[in-house]
């Protein structure tokens, strides 16, 4: 497949007016690609060259891209820069200069996706002196053979800003559409779906069947993606082996698994009502880490599945010494620990360990302790399907003696009073609260189900939990804030079913002056002329932005509001606490959670 065709599809996706249309276009693109091409296309749609945890980044600054455009078009970097000031998007600038190219290229060949990838890979892997010139040359070389449209996307890739507005759920929906024909041959599946059909009329029945079949297929794809965070390779398997190709994908050390997430309930009684006898664990406020041990090789992933191994050398060392298994995947919360006083430091201290420089000094000054709380894999066997109580036993056996790795503090009870006492003791010690765990639940990757329930200390008169909201727009500053160019944020929560961000609050407080200028700097780079396809909002900001950044918000309560689109609910008196750099837009609080928090809050009020 040549890159021109892919660029044409990208342009169609960019100008599609709804997610449904976008999904259809994507499905068409996927059906035209072969198994090698589809992997690359998916990485590009995700704005990367390989799954994120491999950390292969093209990353080139605007200045260098301007130089590459100048080189390919035969203009000066100054001329390109003034056009950029005018248009605000280097993709459009590249289009302009390629259209008005001064000299015809001598060696202009049709661009294949392989050639594009090969140049981008060279850029991603080159470093050291002279590498900037090489990078400029490699982009200019591609631009020399590019059409206008190709140029637009060629420069957006290294800028890390494709402006396509596509999320992983939409990619998975499109993959599912292309599998329905094959899945109709699966008699067992067809029978199973037919037995659930409600429509009576033939043509309506057919539409219902098709819809349910897609949902089933999408669920199967997502279940695999949850345990193998590489959508490109999942798609490759589907292309080459069909639906059953999914069975060949299993969990393996080195490839991150999407974390299980906790639901909320307002009280100890509610927890016991829901789970019966359960495990109650201390909720530590540190980093959630997934540790992958493959013989002597230890890889540590963050909650966002970034490879953070180099940041925590003492943990890798301890894993090699304390873990009694050759291969393992387990999870825990890491906190900075004061060995002299035997106390844990606050999150503000712990967070300082998340750094790329002076790692050694910091690991000596603030060594971490990891409280392991789950195990997913030991020596070639996935344990994800085992009940939690069984996994915990294996975990206890697997962690040997030592000071760096320990087990999360835990009790088993069916008594709400006992939970309350345990909760109060933990809160007094400065912990966040507790997490209740269903003793019989398997490990549910990537989903918020009642296998885990969190209960946090509540702040007087405020919601008992903060909301992680995605910034979808911002307002120009008024009065004193004019100087920052930003006075407030329009934020949204995530509707995971529809892959859409629905507005929930306009935030004007909680930001420091530093926050305001930082936010303006990052948000002005991802401005959109019109409302992005995946955003649903009744409020119009001065500037729309691509849903990318997440902020933690504290509010007094959740109220009904006709202005906002999160099931008609909004945050009352919202204030920003911090930018959550550890969450992607799709990991923000969901509409479903907002609805639950609204219900829980009424419950608490009525109970007063
Ligand atoms: P969420 O993870 O629910 O999206 P969040 O990142 O804001 O939201 P919390 O609301 O604080 O996290 O609750 C869940 C998190 O609690 C886990 O992701 C994990 O990092 C942390 N945690 C602390 N102690 C434990 C424990 N004993 N068991 C499981 N998770 C724990």
GROMACS .gro file of N, CA and C in nm, residues 1-13 22-34 37-38 40-42 44-45 113 164 166 174-175 178 239:
model
  120
    1UNK      N    1   0.085  -0.119   0.000
    1UNK     CA    2   0.000   0.000   0.000
    1UNK      C    3   0.089   0.125   0.000
    2UNK      N    4   0.059   0.221  -0.087
    2UNK     CA    5   0.146   0.338  -0.084
    2UNK      C    6   0.097   0.439   0.020
    3UNK      N    7   0.188   0.526   0.059
    3UNK     CA    8   0.156   0.619   0.167
    3UNK      C    9   0.049   0.720   0.124
    4UNK      N   10   0.044   0.743  -0.008
    4UNK     CA   11  -0.053   0.840  -0.059
    4UNK      C   12  -0.195   0.795  -0.023
    5UNK      N   13  -0.220   0.667  -0.043
    5UNK     CA   14  -0.352   0.613  -0.014
    5UNK      C   15  -0.383   0.629   0.136
    6UNK      N   16  -0.282   0.599   0.218
    6UNK     CA   17  -0.304   0.610   0.363
    6UNK      C   18  -0.333   0.756   0.401
    7UNK      N   19  -0.257   0.848   0.340
    7UNK     CA   20  -0.278   0.990   0.369
    7UNK      C   21  -0.419   1.033   0.329
    8UNK      N   22  -0.468   0.976   0.218
    8UNK     CA   23  -0.605   1.011   0.176
    8UNK      C   24  -0.707   0.963   0.280
    9UNK      N   25  -0.682   0.844   0.333
    9UNK     CA   26  -0.771   0.795   0.439
    9UNK      C   27  -0.761   0.883   0.563
   10UNK      N   28  -0.639   0.921   0.599
   10UNK     CA   29  -0.621   1.007   0.717
   10UNK      C   30  -0.699   1.138   0.701
   11UNK      N   31  -0.694   1.191   0.578
   11UNK     CA   32  -0.765   1.317   0.554
   11UNK      C   33  -0.915   1.297   0.569
   12UNK      N   34  -0.965   1.182   0.520
   12UNK     CA   35  -1.110   1.154   0.534
   12UNK      C   36  -1.146   1.143   0.682
   13UNK      N   37  -1.058   1.078   0.758
   13UNK     CA   38  -1.086   1.060   0.901
   13UNK      C   39  -1.088   1.197   0.970
   22UNK      N   40  -1.617   0.795   1.113
   22UNK     CA   41  -1.475   0.769   1.129
   22UNK      C   42  -1.448   0.618   1.137
   23UNK      N   43  -1.531   0.548   1.212
   23UNK     CA   44  -1.514   0.404   1.230
   23UNK      C   45  -1.528   0.332   1.096
   24UNK      N   46  -1.628   0.375   1.016
   24UNK     CA   47  -1.650   0.313   0.886
   24UNK      C   48  -1.530   0.332   0.794
   25UNK      N   49  -1.475   0.453   0.794
   25UNK     CA   50  -1.359   0.483   0.708
   25UNK      C   51  -1.239   0.398   0.752
   26UNK      N   52  -1.222   0.389   0.882
   26UNK     CA   53  -1.111   0.309   0.935
   26UNK      C   54  -1.123   0.163   0.893
   27UNK      N   55  -1.245   0.109   0.902
   27UNK     CA   56  -1.268  -0.032   0.867
   27UNK      C   57  -1.230  -0.053   0.720
   28UNK      N   58  -1.263   0.045   0.636
   28UNK     CA   59  -1.229   0.035   0.493
   28UNK      C   60  -1.078   0.035   0.475
   29UNK      N   61  -1.011   0.125   0.547
   29UNK     CA   62  -0.865   0.132   0.539
   29UNK      C   63  -0.803  -0.001   0.584
   30UNK      N   64  -0.851  -0.056   0.694
   30UNK     CA   65  -0.797  -0.182   0.745
   30UNK      C   66  -0.821  -0.296   0.646
   31UNK      N   67  -0.934  -0.293   0.575
   31UNK     CA   68  -0.963  -0.404   0.485
   31UNK      C   69  -0.869  -0.399   0.363
   32UNK      N   70  -0.819  -0.281   0.330
   32UNK     CA   71  -0.727  -0.270   0.214
   32UNK      C   72  -0.583  -0.307   0.250
   33UNK      N   73  -0.550  -0.302   0.380
   33UNK     CA   74  -0.410  -0.325   0.419
   33UNK      C   75  -0.381  -0.473   0.437
   34UNK      N   76  -0.255  -0.514   0.415
   34UNK     CA   77  -0.219  -0.653   0.446
   34UNK      C   78  -0.169  -0.659   0.591
   37UNK      N   79   0.119  -0.428   0.680
   37UNK     CA   80   0.084  -0.284   0.672
   37UNK      C   81  -0.007  -0.241   0.787
   38UNK      N   82  -0.101  -0.329   0.823
   38UNK     CA   83  -0.201  -0.287   0.924
   38UNK      C   84  -0.132  -0.253   1.057
   40UNK      N   85   0.163  -0.123   1.102
   40UNK     CA   86   0.223   0.011   1.091
   40UNK      C   87   0.115   0.119   1.092
   41UNK      N   88   0.006   0.093   1.019
   41UNK     CA   89  -0.101   0.193   1.013
   41UNK      C   90  -0.157   0.219   1.154
   42UNK      N   91  -0.174   0.112   1.229
   42UNK     CA   92  -0.229   0.130   1.364
   42UNK      C   93  -0.134   0.210   1.452
   44UNK      N   94   0.071   0.435   1.353
   44UNK     CA   95   0.063   0.575   1.311
   44UNK      C   96  -0.065   0.641   1.364
   45UNK      N   97  -0.176   0.566   1.359
   45UNK     CA   98  -0.302   0.621   1.412
   45UNK      C   99  -0.287   0.653   1.560
  113UNK      N  100   0.464   0.276   0.249
  113UNK     CA  101   0.458   0.287   0.395
  113UNK      C  102   0.589   0.234   0.456
  164UNK      N  103  -0.583   1.348   1.435
  164UNK     CA  104  -0.687   1.263   1.377
  164UNK      C  105  -0.801   1.240   1.476
  166UNK      N  106  -0.840   1.002   1.701
  166UNK     CA  107  -0.886   0.864   1.711
  166UNK      C  108  -0.837   0.799   1.838
  174UNK      N  109  -1.346  -0.071   1.458
  174UNK     CA  110  -1.325  -0.088   1.313
  174UNK      C  111  -1.271  -0.228   1.284
  175UNK      N  112  -1.182  -0.278   1.370
  175UNK     CA  113  -1.129  -0.414   1.351
  175UNK      C  114  -1.244  -0.515   1.361
  178UNK      N  115  -1.468  -0.559   1.046
  178UNK     CA  116  -1.411  -0.641   0.939
  178UNK      C  117  -1.411  -0.791   0.969
  239UNK      N  118  -0.551  -1.017   1.104
  239UNK     CA  119  -0.538  -1.014   0.958
  239UNK      C  120  -0.486  -1.148   0.906
   0.00000   0.00000   0.00000
